[in-house]
Short mmCIF file of C-alpha atoms and ligand atoms in Angstrom, two decimals:
data_model
loop_
_atom_site.label_atom_id
_atom_site.label_comp_id
_atom_site.label_asym_id
_atom_site.label_seq_id
_atom_site.Cartn_x
_atom_site.Cartn_y
_atom_site.Cartn_z
CA MET A 51 10.44 28.12 -1.10
CA VAL A 52 8.70 25.50 -2.75
CA GLY A 53 8.40 24.83 -6.55
CA SER A 54 11.26 25.58 -8.82
CA GLY A 55 12.66 21.73 -8.81
CA ALA A 56 15.94 22.53 -7.67
CA VAL A 57 17.14 19.34 -5.87
CA ALA A 58 18.32 20.94 -2.46
CA ALA A 59 17.56 18.69 0.81
CA ASN A 60 14.38 19.77 1.42
CA ASP A 61 12.93 20.54 -2.00
CA GLY A 62 8.94 20.13 -2.10
CA TRP A 63 6.10 19.47 -4.64
CA SER A 64 5.74 21.60 -7.93
CA SER A 65 1.89 21.90 -7.71
CA ARG A 66 -0.90 20.72 -6.36
CA THR A 67 -1.28 18.18 -9.33
CA ALA A 68 1.91 16.53 -8.04
CA PHE A 69 1.17 16.08 -4.74
CA LEU A 70 -1.91 14.42 -5.62
CA MET A 71 -0.01 11.84 -7.74
CA ALA A 72 2.44 11.10 -5.60
CA ALA A 73 0.10 10.73 -2.65
CA ILE A 74 -2.27 8.62 -5.09
CA GLY A 75 0.73 6.66 -6.10
CA ALA A 76 1.98 5.91 -2.85
CA ALA A 77 -1.78 4.58 -1.78
CA VAL A 78 -2.18 2.46 -4.86
CA GLY A 79 -0.10 -0.59 -4.55
CA LEU A 80 -0.03 -3.98 -4.06
CA GLY A 81 -2.68 -3.32 -1.56
CA ASN A 82 -5.24 -2.29 -3.90
CA ILE A 83 -4.12 -4.76 -6.47
CA TRP A 84 -2.49 -8.01 -4.60
CA ARG A 85 -4.26 -7.69 -1.31
CA PHE A 86 -7.62 -6.08 -1.22
CA PRO A 87 -9.16 -8.82 -4.38
CA THR A 88 -7.59 -11.62 -2.55
CA LEU A 89 -9.72 -10.50 0.63
CA ALA A 90 -12.43 -9.55 -1.00
CA GLY A 91 -12.36 -13.43 -2.70
CA GLU A 92 -11.44 -15.03 0.43
CA ASN A 93 -14.49 -13.21 2.33
CA GLY A 94 -17.45 -13.85 0.15
CA GLY A 95 -17.18 -10.51 -2.07
CA GLY A 96 -20.17 -7.81 -1.37
CA ALA A 97 -20.41 -7.47 2.34
CA PHE A 98 -16.64 -7.46 2.62
CA VAL A 99 -16.73 -4.39 -0.19
CA LEU A 100 -19.49 -2.78 1.91
CA VAL A 101 -17.70 -3.02 5.29
CA TYR A 102 -14.54 -1.63 3.61
CA VAL A 103 -16.15 1.32 1.81
CA VAL A 104 -17.53 2.54 4.92
CA CYS A 105 -14.12 2.05 6.70
CA VAL A 106 -12.32 3.95 4.34
CA ALA A 107 -14.98 7.02 4.66
CA LEU A 108 -15.60 7.79 8.15
CA ILE A 109 -11.91 6.37 9.43
CA GLY A 110 -9.71 6.43 6.59
CA MET A 111 -10.62 9.69 4.68
CA PRO A 112 -10.38 12.03 7.94
CA MET A 113 -7.00 10.09 8.94
CA VAL A 114 -5.47 10.74 5.55
CA LEU A 115 -6.63 14.27 6.07
CA THR A 116 -5.43 13.89 9.47
CA GLU A 117 -2.15 13.03 8.43
CA VAL A 118 -1.30 15.46 5.25
CA LEU A 119 -2.26 17.84 7.84
CA LEU A 120 0.33 16.82 10.28
CA GLY A 121 3.56 17.03 7.86
CA ARG A 122 2.46 19.95 6.49
CA ALA A 123 1.83 22.15 10.13
CA GLY A 124 5.17 20.62 11.58
CA GLY A 125 6.92 23.41 10.85
CA GLY A 126 9.73 22.55 7.91
CA HIS A 127 10.50 19.35 8.89
CA ALA A 128 10.18 16.75 6.56
CA ASP A 129 10.23 13.67 8.74
CA ALA A 130 7.47 11.75 10.74
CA VAL A 131 8.29 12.55 14.17
CA GLY A 132 9.87 16.12 13.81
CA SER A 133 6.27 17.48 12.41
CA VAL A 134 4.50 15.17 15.19
CA ALA A 135 6.81 16.50 18.40
CA ASP A 136 6.56 20.28 16.33
CA VAL A 137 2.65 20.62 16.00
CA ALA A 138 2.50 19.33 19.83
CA GLU A 139 4.80 21.57 20.86
CA ARG A 140 3.28 24.81 19.31
CA SER A 141 0.31 23.19 21.10
CA GLY A 142 1.70 23.58 24.69
CA ARG A 143 2.03 19.79 25.20
CA SER A 144 4.95 17.22 25.01
CA ARG A 145 7.21 16.67 22.47
CA LYS A 146 7.19 13.07 23.13
CA TRP A 147 3.88 13.02 21.19
CA GLY A 148 6.59 12.58 18.15
CA ALA A 149 6.91 8.98 19.68
CA PHE A 150 4.22 7.91 17.36
CA GLY A 151 5.54 9.31 13.94
CA LEU A 152 8.74 6.97 15.06
CA ILE A 153 6.14 4.19 15.14
CA GLU A 154 5.19 4.97 11.40
CA VAL A 155 9.05 5.51 10.35
CA ILE A 156 9.32 1.75 11.91
CA ALA A 157 6.43 0.76 10.47
CA ALA A 158 7.45 2.13 6.89
CA PHE A 159 11.05 0.87 7.73
CA PHE A 160 9.51 -3.23 7.93
CA ILE A 161 6.76 -2.30 5.26
CA LEU A 162 9.54 -2.06 2.74
CA SER A 163 11.60 -4.73 3.77
CA PHE A 164 9.10 -7.95 2.57
CA TYR A 165 7.10 -4.99 -0.34
CA SER A 166 10.38 -5.61 -2.36
CA VAL A 167 10.48 -8.80 -2.11
CA VAL A 168 6.92 -9.72 -3.56
CA ALA A 169 7.83 -6.58 -6.20
CA GLY A 170 10.37 -8.89 -7.44
CA TRP A 171 7.64 -11.46 -7.58
CA VAL A 172 5.75 -9.19 -9.78
CA LEU A 173 8.73 -8.73 -11.70
CA ASN A 174 9.47 -11.92 -12.43
CA TYR A 175 6.01 -12.15 -14.22
CA VAL A 176 6.47 -9.43 -15.99
CA PHE A 177 10.07 -10.87 -17.34
CA LEU A 178 8.14 -14.29 -18.10
CA SER A 179 4.95 -12.53 -19.96
CA GLY A 180 7.64 -10.44 -21.47
CA GLY A 181 9.53 -13.16 -22.67
CA ASP A 182 6.54 -14.92 -23.66
CA VAL A 183 5.14 -11.76 -26.05
CA LEU A 184 8.28 -11.75 -27.78
CA SER A 185 7.81 -15.83 -28.63
CA VAL A 186 4.28 -14.71 -30.08
CA VAL A 187 5.37 -11.78 -31.93
CA LEU A 188 8.15 -13.59 -33.81
CA ALA A 189 5.84 -16.22 -34.75
CA GLY A 190 4.36 -13.45 -36.21
CA ASN A 191 0.84 -14.00 -33.50
CA PRO A 192 0.76 -10.87 -30.88
CA LEU A 193 -2.75 -11.54 -30.26
CA SER A 194 -2.21 -14.95 -29.33
CA PRO A 195 -3.36 -16.68 -26.12
CA ALA A 196 -0.62 -16.62 -23.24
CA PHE A 197 2.00 -19.50 -22.93
CA VAL A 198 0.69 -21.39 -25.59
CA GLY A 199 1.89 -25.17 -25.86
CA GLN A 200 2.68 -25.12 -22.01
CA SER A 201 0.16 -27.14 -19.46
CA GLN A 202 -1.80 -25.59 -16.42
CA ALA A 203 -0.13 -27.15 -14.11
CA GLU A 204 3.32 -25.56 -15.43
CA VAL A 205 1.93 -21.96 -15.76
CA THR A 206 0.71 -22.09 -12.22
CA GLY A 207 4.20 -24.13 -11.11
CA MET A 208 5.96 -21.46 -12.21
CA MET A 209 5.41 -19.45 -8.52
CA GLY A 210 6.67 -22.64 -7.37
CA THR A 211 9.96 -22.33 -9.26
CA LEU A 212 10.37 -19.04 -8.28
CA PHE A 213 9.78 -19.67 -4.80
CA SER A 214 12.38 -22.38 -4.94
CA SER A 215 14.93 -20.24 -5.82
CA PRO A 216 16.25 -18.34 -3.63
CA GLY A 217 19.10 -16.72 -5.77
CA ARG A 218 16.21 -15.75 -8.31
CA MET A 219 13.67 -13.91 -5.16
CA ILE A 220 16.94 -12.71 -4.16
CA ALA A 221 18.13 -10.73 -7.55
CA LEU A 222 14.75 -9.81 -8.15
CA HIS A 223 13.98 -8.24 -4.90
CA SER A 224 17.62 -6.25 -5.35
CA LEU A 225 16.87 -4.87 -9.16
CA PHE A 226 13.47 -3.47 -7.37
CA MET A 227 15.41 -2.47 -4.01
CA ALA A 228 18.10 -0.73 -6.54
CA VAL A 229 15.60 1.03 -8.72
CA THR A 230 13.35 2.58 -5.59
CA LEU A 231 16.87 3.97 -4.35
CA GLY A 232 17.90 5.41 -7.08
CA ILE A 233 14.65 7.20 -7.41
CA VAL A 234 14.47 8.77 -3.71
CA MET A 235 18.07 9.51 -4.39
CA LEU A 236 17.16 11.96 -7.25
CA GLY A 237 15.13 13.87 -4.32
CA VAL A 238 11.15 15.20 -3.90
CA GLY A 239 10.98 17.73 -7.35
CA GLY A 240 13.98 15.51 -9.42
CA GLY A 241 13.03 11.91 -8.59
CA ILE A 242 9.62 10.96 -7.18
CA GLU A 243 7.65 13.64 -8.34
CA LYS A 244 8.79 12.71 -11.85
CA ALA A 245 7.98 8.95 -11.72
CA ALA A 246 5.17 9.64 -10.54
CA THR A 247 3.71 11.53 -12.85
CA TRP A 248 4.50 9.71 -15.48
CA LEU A 249 4.17 5.70 -13.61
CA MET A 250 0.43 6.70 -12.56
CA PRO A 251 -0.78 7.99 -16.02
CA ALA A 252 0.61 5.14 -17.38
CA PHE A 253 -1.08 2.58 -14.79
CA PHE A 254 -4.76 4.46 -14.94
CA VAL A 255 -4.84 3.58 -19.02
CA LEU A 256 -3.27 0.19 -18.36
CA LEU A 257 -6.01 -0.38 -15.85
CA VAL A 258 -9.11 1.05 -17.99
CA LEU A 259 -8.05 -1.04 -20.53
CA ILE A 260 -7.63 -4.08 -19.02
CA THR A 261 -11.06 -3.66 -17.60
CA ILE A 262 -12.36 -3.08 -20.39
CA TYR A 263 -11.05 -6.35 -21.97
CA GLY A 264 -12.30 -8.48 -19.14
CA ALA A 265 -15.95 -6.93 -20.03
CA PHE A 266 -15.85 -8.04 -23.03
CA ALA A 267 -14.13 -11.24 -23.00
CA GLY A 268 -14.70 -12.22 -19.25
CA SER A 269 -17.83 -12.19 -17.18
CA PHE A 270 -18.52 -9.74 -16.28
CA ALA A 271 -21.82 -9.08 -14.94
CA GLU A 272 -20.88 -12.27 -12.73
CA ALA A 273 -17.80 -9.77 -11.48
CA VAL A 274 -20.41 -7.23 -10.56
CA VAL A 275 -22.54 -9.67 -8.41
CA PHE A 276 -19.85 -10.97 -6.34
CA LEU A 277 -18.42 -7.53 -6.06
CA PHE A 278 -21.26 -5.37 -5.05
CA THR A 279 -23.87 -8.07 -3.50
CA PRO A 280 -23.03 -8.43 0.33
CA ASN A 281 -23.84 -11.88 1.63
CA PHE A 282 -23.96 -11.02 5.20
CA SER A 283 -23.79 -14.57 6.39
CA ALA A 284 -20.14 -14.54 4.91
CA LEU A 285 -19.06 -11.53 6.58
CA THR A 286 -17.49 -12.76 10.17
CA PRO A 287 -16.43 -10.62 12.95
CA LEU A 288 -12.74 -10.91 11.50
CA ALA A 289 -13.68 -10.10 8.52
CA VAL A 290 -14.99 -6.63 9.45
CA ASN A 291 -11.47 -6.24 10.84
CA GLU A 292 -9.66 -7.15 8.14
CA ALA A 293 -11.37 -4.60 5.90
CA LEU A 294 -10.24 -1.98 8.69
CA GLY A 295 -6.79 -2.99 8.49
CA GLN A 296 -6.82 -2.83 4.94
CA ALA A 297 -8.31 0.24 4.95
CA PHE A 298 -5.14 1.22 6.76
CA PHE A 299 -2.52 0.03 4.86
CA SER A 300 -4.15 0.99 1.32
CA LEU A 301 -4.51 4.32 1.98
CA SER A 302 -0.81 4.03 3.73
CA LEU A 303 -1.83 5.50 6.96
CA GLY A 304 0.12 4.71 9.99
CA SER A 305 3.52 4.14 8.41
CA ALA A 306 5.38 8.11 7.69
CA ALA A 307 3.90 8.37 4.07
CA LEU A 308 1.71 10.89 4.06
CA ILE A 309 3.10 13.01 7.22
CA THR A 310 6.51 13.13 5.23
CA TYR A 311 4.84 14.35 1.36
CA GLY A 312 2.40 16.19 3.47
CA SER A 313 5.53 18.40 4.75
CA TYR A 314 6.85 18.77 0.68
CA VAL A 315 2.86 20.58 0.14
CA PRO A 316 3.14 24.41 -0.51
CA ALA A 317 0.69 25.68 1.66
CA ARG A 318 -1.71 27.60 -0.65
CA VAL A 319 -3.07 24.21 -1.89
CA SER A 320 -6.07 23.30 0.66
CA LEU A 321 -6.06 20.05 2.31
CA GLY A 322 -9.21 18.94 2.82
CA SER A 323 -10.23 18.29 -1.11
CA THR A 324 -7.17 17.22 -1.78
CA ALA A 325 -7.43 14.19 1.49
CA ALA A 326 -10.98 13.43 0.03
CA MET A 327 -9.19 13.18 -3.62
CA ILE A 328 -6.84 11.00 -2.77
CA ALA A 329 -8.33 8.38 -0.30
CA ALA A 330 -11.79 8.29 -3.25
CA ALA A 331 -9.04 7.73 -5.60
CA ASP A 332 -7.55 4.39 -3.89
CA THR A 333 -10.49 3.21 -3.42
CA GLY A 334 -11.57 3.63 -6.81
CA VAL A 335 -8.65 2.30 -7.57
CA ALA A 336 -9.64 -1.09 -5.51
CA LEU A 337 -12.92 -1.34 -6.63
CA LEU A 338 -11.38 -1.31 -10.80
CA ALA A 339 -8.95 -3.93 -9.82
CA GLY A 340 -11.68 -6.14 -8.32
CA LEU A 341 -13.46 -5.15 -11.64
CA MET A 342 -10.73 -6.10 -13.54
CA ILE A 343 -9.76 -9.07 -11.88
CA PHE A 344 -12.93 -10.88 -10.94
CA PRO A 345 -14.33 -11.41 -15.00
CA ILE A 346 -11.11 -12.92 -15.89
CA VAL A 347 -11.48 -15.10 -12.84
CA PHE A 348 -14.89 -16.33 -13.27
CA ALA A 349 -14.70 -16.58 -17.49
CA ALA A 350 -12.11 -19.59 -16.72
CA GLY A 351 -13.82 -21.08 -14.23
CA LEU A 352 -11.28 -20.20 -10.95
CA ASP A 353 -11.90 -19.97 -7.74
CA PRO A 354 -12.45 -16.56 -6.34
CA ALA A 355 -11.00 -17.25 -2.69
CA ALA A 356 -7.67 -18.69 -4.39
CA GLY A 357 -6.13 -16.03 -1.92
CA PRO A 358 -2.56 -14.93 -2.12
CA ALA A 359 -1.82 -16.93 -4.94
CA LEU A 360 -4.85 -15.62 -7.72
CA ILE A 361 -2.73 -12.97 -9.19
CA PHE A 362 0.40 -14.86 -9.68
CA GLN A 363 -1.40 -18.43 -10.44
CA SER A 364 -4.90 -18.36 -11.28
CA LEU A 365 -4.33 -15.14 -13.78
CA PRO A 366 -1.85 -16.24 -16.04
CA VAL A 367 -3.77 -19.77 -16.11
CA ALA A 368 -6.65 -17.56 -17.38
CA PHE A 369 -5.11 -15.68 -20.11
CA GLN A 370 -4.29 -18.77 -21.33
CA GLY A 371 -7.79 -19.13 -22.62
CA MET A 372 -7.98 -15.78 -23.52
CA PRO A 373 -7.30 -14.32 -27.45
CA GLY A 374 -4.66 -12.05 -26.49
CA GLY A 375 -4.29 -13.38 -23.44
CA ALA A 376 -0.70 -12.49 -24.22
CA LEU A 377 -0.17 -8.72 -24.45
CA VAL A 378 -3.06 -8.79 -22.02
CA GLY A 379 -0.97 -10.82 -18.89
CA LEU A 380 2.28 -8.37 -19.65
CA ALA A 381 0.23 -5.85 -19.80
CA PHE A 382 -1.28 -6.71 -16.00
CA PHE A 383 2.44 -7.39 -14.85
CA LEU A 384 3.56 -3.95 -16.26
CA LEU A 385 0.21 -2.43 -14.29
CA ILE A 386 0.89 -3.77 -10.71
CA PHE A 387 4.89 -2.89 -11.38
CA PHE A 388 4.71 0.79 -11.92
CA ALA A 389 2.27 0.55 -8.37
CA ALA A 390 4.26 -0.89 -6.75
CA LEU A 391 7.27 0.90 -7.66
CA THR A 392 5.69 4.35 -6.59
CA SER A 393 4.91 2.79 -3.31
CA SER A 394 8.02 1.27 -2.26
CA ILE A 395 9.59 5.08 -3.27
CA SER A 396 7.35 6.56 -0.38
CA LEU A 397 8.03 4.00 1.96
CA LEU A 398 11.71 4.98 1.45
CA GLU A 399 11.07 8.33 1.43
CA GLY A 400 9.43 8.46 5.32
CA PRO A 401 12.45 6.67 6.79
CA THR A 402 14.99 8.46 4.94
CA ALA A 403 13.59 12.01 5.48
CA PHE A 404 13.81 10.62 9.33
CA ALA A 405 17.52 8.95 8.94
CA MET A 406 18.67 12.80 6.93
CA SER A 407 17.35 14.56 10.20
CA ALA A 408 18.05 11.71 13.07
CA PHE A 409 21.51 11.12 11.72
CA LYS A 410 22.51 14.68 10.28
CA LEU A 411 22.75 12.28 6.82
CA ARG A 412 22.43 14.51 3.47
CA ARG A 413 19.72 12.50 1.44
CA GLY A 414 21.79 9.71 -0.39
CA PRO A 415 23.92 8.09 2.23
CA ALA A 416 20.59 8.20 4.64
CA ALA A 417 18.66 6.79 1.36
CA ILE A 418 21.37 4.01 0.86
CA LEU A 419 21.31 3.23 4.56
CA VAL A 420 17.99 2.55 5.44
CA ALA A 421 17.79 0.61 1.59
CA VAL A 422 20.84 -1.71 2.68
CA LEU A 423 18.61 -2.50 6.14
CA ALA A 424 15.52 -2.93 4.72
CA PHE A 425 16.87 -4.73 1.53
CA ALA A 426 18.66 -7.25 3.92
CA ILE A 427 15.47 -8.00 5.84
CA GLY A 428 13.90 -8.43 3.31
CA ILE A 429 16.50 -10.94 1.84
CA ALA A 430 15.08 -13.31 5.11
CA CYS A 431 11.44 -12.84 3.92
CA ALA A 432 12.76 -14.75 0.74
CA LEU A 433 14.89 -17.85 2.33
CA GLY A 434 11.34 -18.14 4.40
CA TYR A 435 9.94 -19.26 1.38
CA ASN A 436 12.96 -21.90 0.75
CA VAL A 437 15.64 -22.54 2.88
CA TRP A 438 13.91 -21.31 6.34
CA SER A 439 10.72 -22.14 5.48
CA ASP A 440 10.36 -23.48 8.76
CA VAL A 441 11.22 -21.06 10.42
CA ARG A 442 8.25 -18.92 12.73
CA PRO A 443 9.15 -16.09 14.17
CA LEU A 444 6.75 -15.48 16.16
CA ALA A 445 5.93 -18.92 17.42
CA PHE A 446 5.05 -17.65 21.05
CA TRP A 447 2.06 -15.69 19.62
CA SER A 448 -1.08 -17.84 18.55
CA VAL A 449 -2.08 -15.29 16.31
CA PHE A 450 0.99 -15.48 14.42
CA GLU A 451 2.41 -19.20 15.29
CA ASN A 452 1.92 -20.31 11.91
CA THR A 453 3.06 -17.57 10.28
CA ASN A 454 6.47 -17.35 8.30
CA ILE A 455 9.34 -15.00 8.03
CA LEU A 456 7.02 -12.59 5.97
CA ASP A 457 4.34 -12.85 6.84
CA SER A 458 5.18 -11.87 10.26
CA ILE A 459 6.39 -8.99 9.47
CA ASP A 460 3.50 -7.91 7.15
CA GLY A 461 0.84 -9.38 10.19
CA VAL A 462 2.63 -7.58 13.03
CA THR A 463 3.43 -4.07 10.69
CA GLY A 464 -0.53 -4.30 10.10
CA LYS A 465 -1.86 -5.62 13.30
CA LEU A 466 -0.24 -3.89 15.78
CA MET A 467 1.82 -0.83 14.33
CA LEU A 468 -0.60 0.60 11.38
CA PRO A 469 -3.42 1.13 13.78
CA LEU A 470 -1.17 1.93 17.25
CA ALA A 471 0.27 4.98 15.36
CA GLY A 472 -3.28 5.69 13.65
CA LEU A 473 -4.43 5.66 17.14
CA GLY A 474 -2.23 8.09 19.04
CA LEU A 475 -2.60 10.29 16.40
CA ALA A 476 -6.11 10.49 16.25
CA VAL A 477 -6.15 11.02 19.77
CA PHE A 478 -3.72 13.61 19.87
CA THR A 479 -5.20 15.63 16.85
CA GLY A 480 -8.30 15.48 18.01
CA TRP A 481 -7.60 16.10 21.56
CA ARG A 482 -4.53 17.42 22.44
CA ALA A 483 -3.73 19.52 19.29
CA ASP A 484 -4.50 23.28 19.35
CA ARG A 485 -7.92 23.28 17.84
CA ARG A 486 -7.29 26.92 15.87
CA LEU A 487 -4.17 25.59 14.22
CA VAL A 488 -5.80 21.98 13.01
CA GLU A 489 -8.27 24.34 11.67
CA ALA A 490 -6.57 26.68 9.72
CA GLU A 491 -4.36 23.94 8.16
CA SER A 492 -7.16 21.92 7.32
CA GLY A 493 -8.94 23.90 4.77
CA LEU A 494 -12.70 23.20 6.30
CA SER A 495 -14.87 25.04 7.60
CA GLY A 496 -18.58 25.27 9.60
CA ALA A 497 -20.28 22.17 9.99
CA THR A 498 -17.65 20.23 7.52
CA PHE A 499 -14.52 21.27 9.88
CA VAL A 500 -16.88 19.68 13.02
CA LEU A 501 -18.03 16.60 11.59
CA TRP A 502 -14.08 15.82 10.56
CA ARG A 503 -12.96 16.91 14.17
CA GLY A 504 -16.17 14.42 15.54
CA LEU A 505 -14.60 11.41 13.55
CA VAL A 506 -10.65 11.57 13.86
CA ALA A 507 -11.87 12.25 17.95
CA TRP A 508 -14.38 10.23 18.62
CA LEU A 509 -14.69 7.32 16.20
CA ALA A 510 -11.36 6.87 14.79
CA PRO A 511 -10.12 6.39 18.37
CA VAL A 512 -12.35 3.96 19.43
CA ALA A 513 -12.49 1.56 15.81
CA VAL A 514 -8.85 1.94 15.36
CA GLY A 515 -8.70 0.26 19.18
CA LEU A 516 -11.01 -2.39 18.48
CA ILE A 517 -8.90 -3.57 15.32
CA LEU A 518 -6.17 -3.67 17.73
CA LEU A 519 -7.58 -5.29 20.25
CA PHE A 520 -9.42 -8.02 17.99
CA GLY A 521 -6.71 -8.35 15.70
CA LEU A 522 -4.09 -8.71 18.12
CA PHE A 523 -6.87 -11.11 20.60
CA PRO A 524 -8.84 -12.42 17.95
CA GLY A 525 -10.02 -15.40 21.13
CA LEU A 526 -12.08 -12.31 22.58
CA LEU A 527 -14.49 -12.51 19.81
CA GLY A 528 -15.40 -15.89 20.75
N1 LIG O 663 -0.52 1.60 0.38
C1 LIG O 663 0.66 0.88 -0.19
C2 LIG O 663 -0.35 -0.47 -1.41
O1 LIG O 663 -1.50 -0.37 -0.95
C3 LIG O 663 1.17 0.10 0.90
C4 LIG O 663 2.09 1.12 1.98
C5 LIG O 663 1.36 0.75 3.45
C6 LIG O 663 2.69 2.36 1.77
N2 LIG O 663 1.92 2.07 4.20
C7 LIG O 663 2.56 2.06 2.62
C8 LIG O 663 3.63 2.76 0.69
C9 LIG O 663 3.16 3.82 3.26
C10 LIG O 663 3.84 3.75 1.01
C11 LIG O 663 3.90 4.53 2.60
O2 LIG O 663 0.41 -1.51 -1.88
#
């Protein structure tokens, strides 16, 4: 039975809203606020945004439904492998299709390892801005700009100071992983759902407030032009490839989360409309994040193509020149922290559900096992910014020859594992799974069902197959 809030091994969501909050919480994360604006900035803005939205609508949204549906149809298994294998068996196919679920579990595990390190950087700025707010409040001037009295070089240098301190990076990474673990150990109803139903509304309030602030204090019109005027000359084939990859990452596709969360959804909930809402909310947040960040970047005359340093170096500099910048800076980094936490929770939950069923563990030990192993790999990622900064784990592979440890794991999961799992499950759902079972579970009917199934059976395999090919062998694009 679902509901009741009991913390059983397999407890579920108490309502559709709870599921929506948790799934949107999984989708909305560093991908929306850190990766999306970075990619849009580097790829010329509007054209990239347009391609991204098309990728979400035609491939991402149908794939969200595919994964959630496989999870709920999975005969009461909570884990991605068992769910897919079960649907295959009931469709008269081999249980080996579950291998694509296993790729998802492994991808989630590796994403968790580096995600927690980057979330640790966010925590660093939460603490720095918290200290800054405390000092301006004590000085009786709460509406002061951020980091008064510090030079621009000192503010951008905060990132370098963090990167050159392995101890500090690892401490923040441990803190973030410990909080994630604590919530997952409390269970689906008692931990994950509660965290999402508190953190997501707080996230949305902060997002809207900072966007309004940026609209008044920043260069809003310039940001709108940048994000929504397509300049197709900036759009390289590689950017199209990045856009589809980003759609997968941002929607949490290919990484066990949606299958696992889908398995906790009560039978009465119609999945088609729910999946559409998840994809729409995630994309809306990415666009709003752009409208929150770029007005501030442009007002301070900073470079929109600054890359990964955009939110950690450019924005604090911008907050230095703006009224109320200290408070807004703290609100901004808190917002990213909330988004990252609801995502890391679901990154841990997928592999945890798998460990529970594969190794017959209870939730607590399973979650601890996964978190400790991912934590250890995260330590290597953190050291890749200092003591191991020369290490290039994938030096033999031209795409990744200059990539450090963290970016290598990000690259292999994002460019290889997520699309591969997506490709396998699209082919499975479109061609091999029992059509009536899929139709009944989808909650779609008539033309909508035919359209969705067509996108999953034809467009997704072709498009995702192409991302895989060109992502791994960019030389093919000439
Ligand atoms: N979607 C998350 C983000 O945008 C990242 C992510 C990828 C993720 N795969 C996931 C989160 C699986 C939770 C579960 O930041």
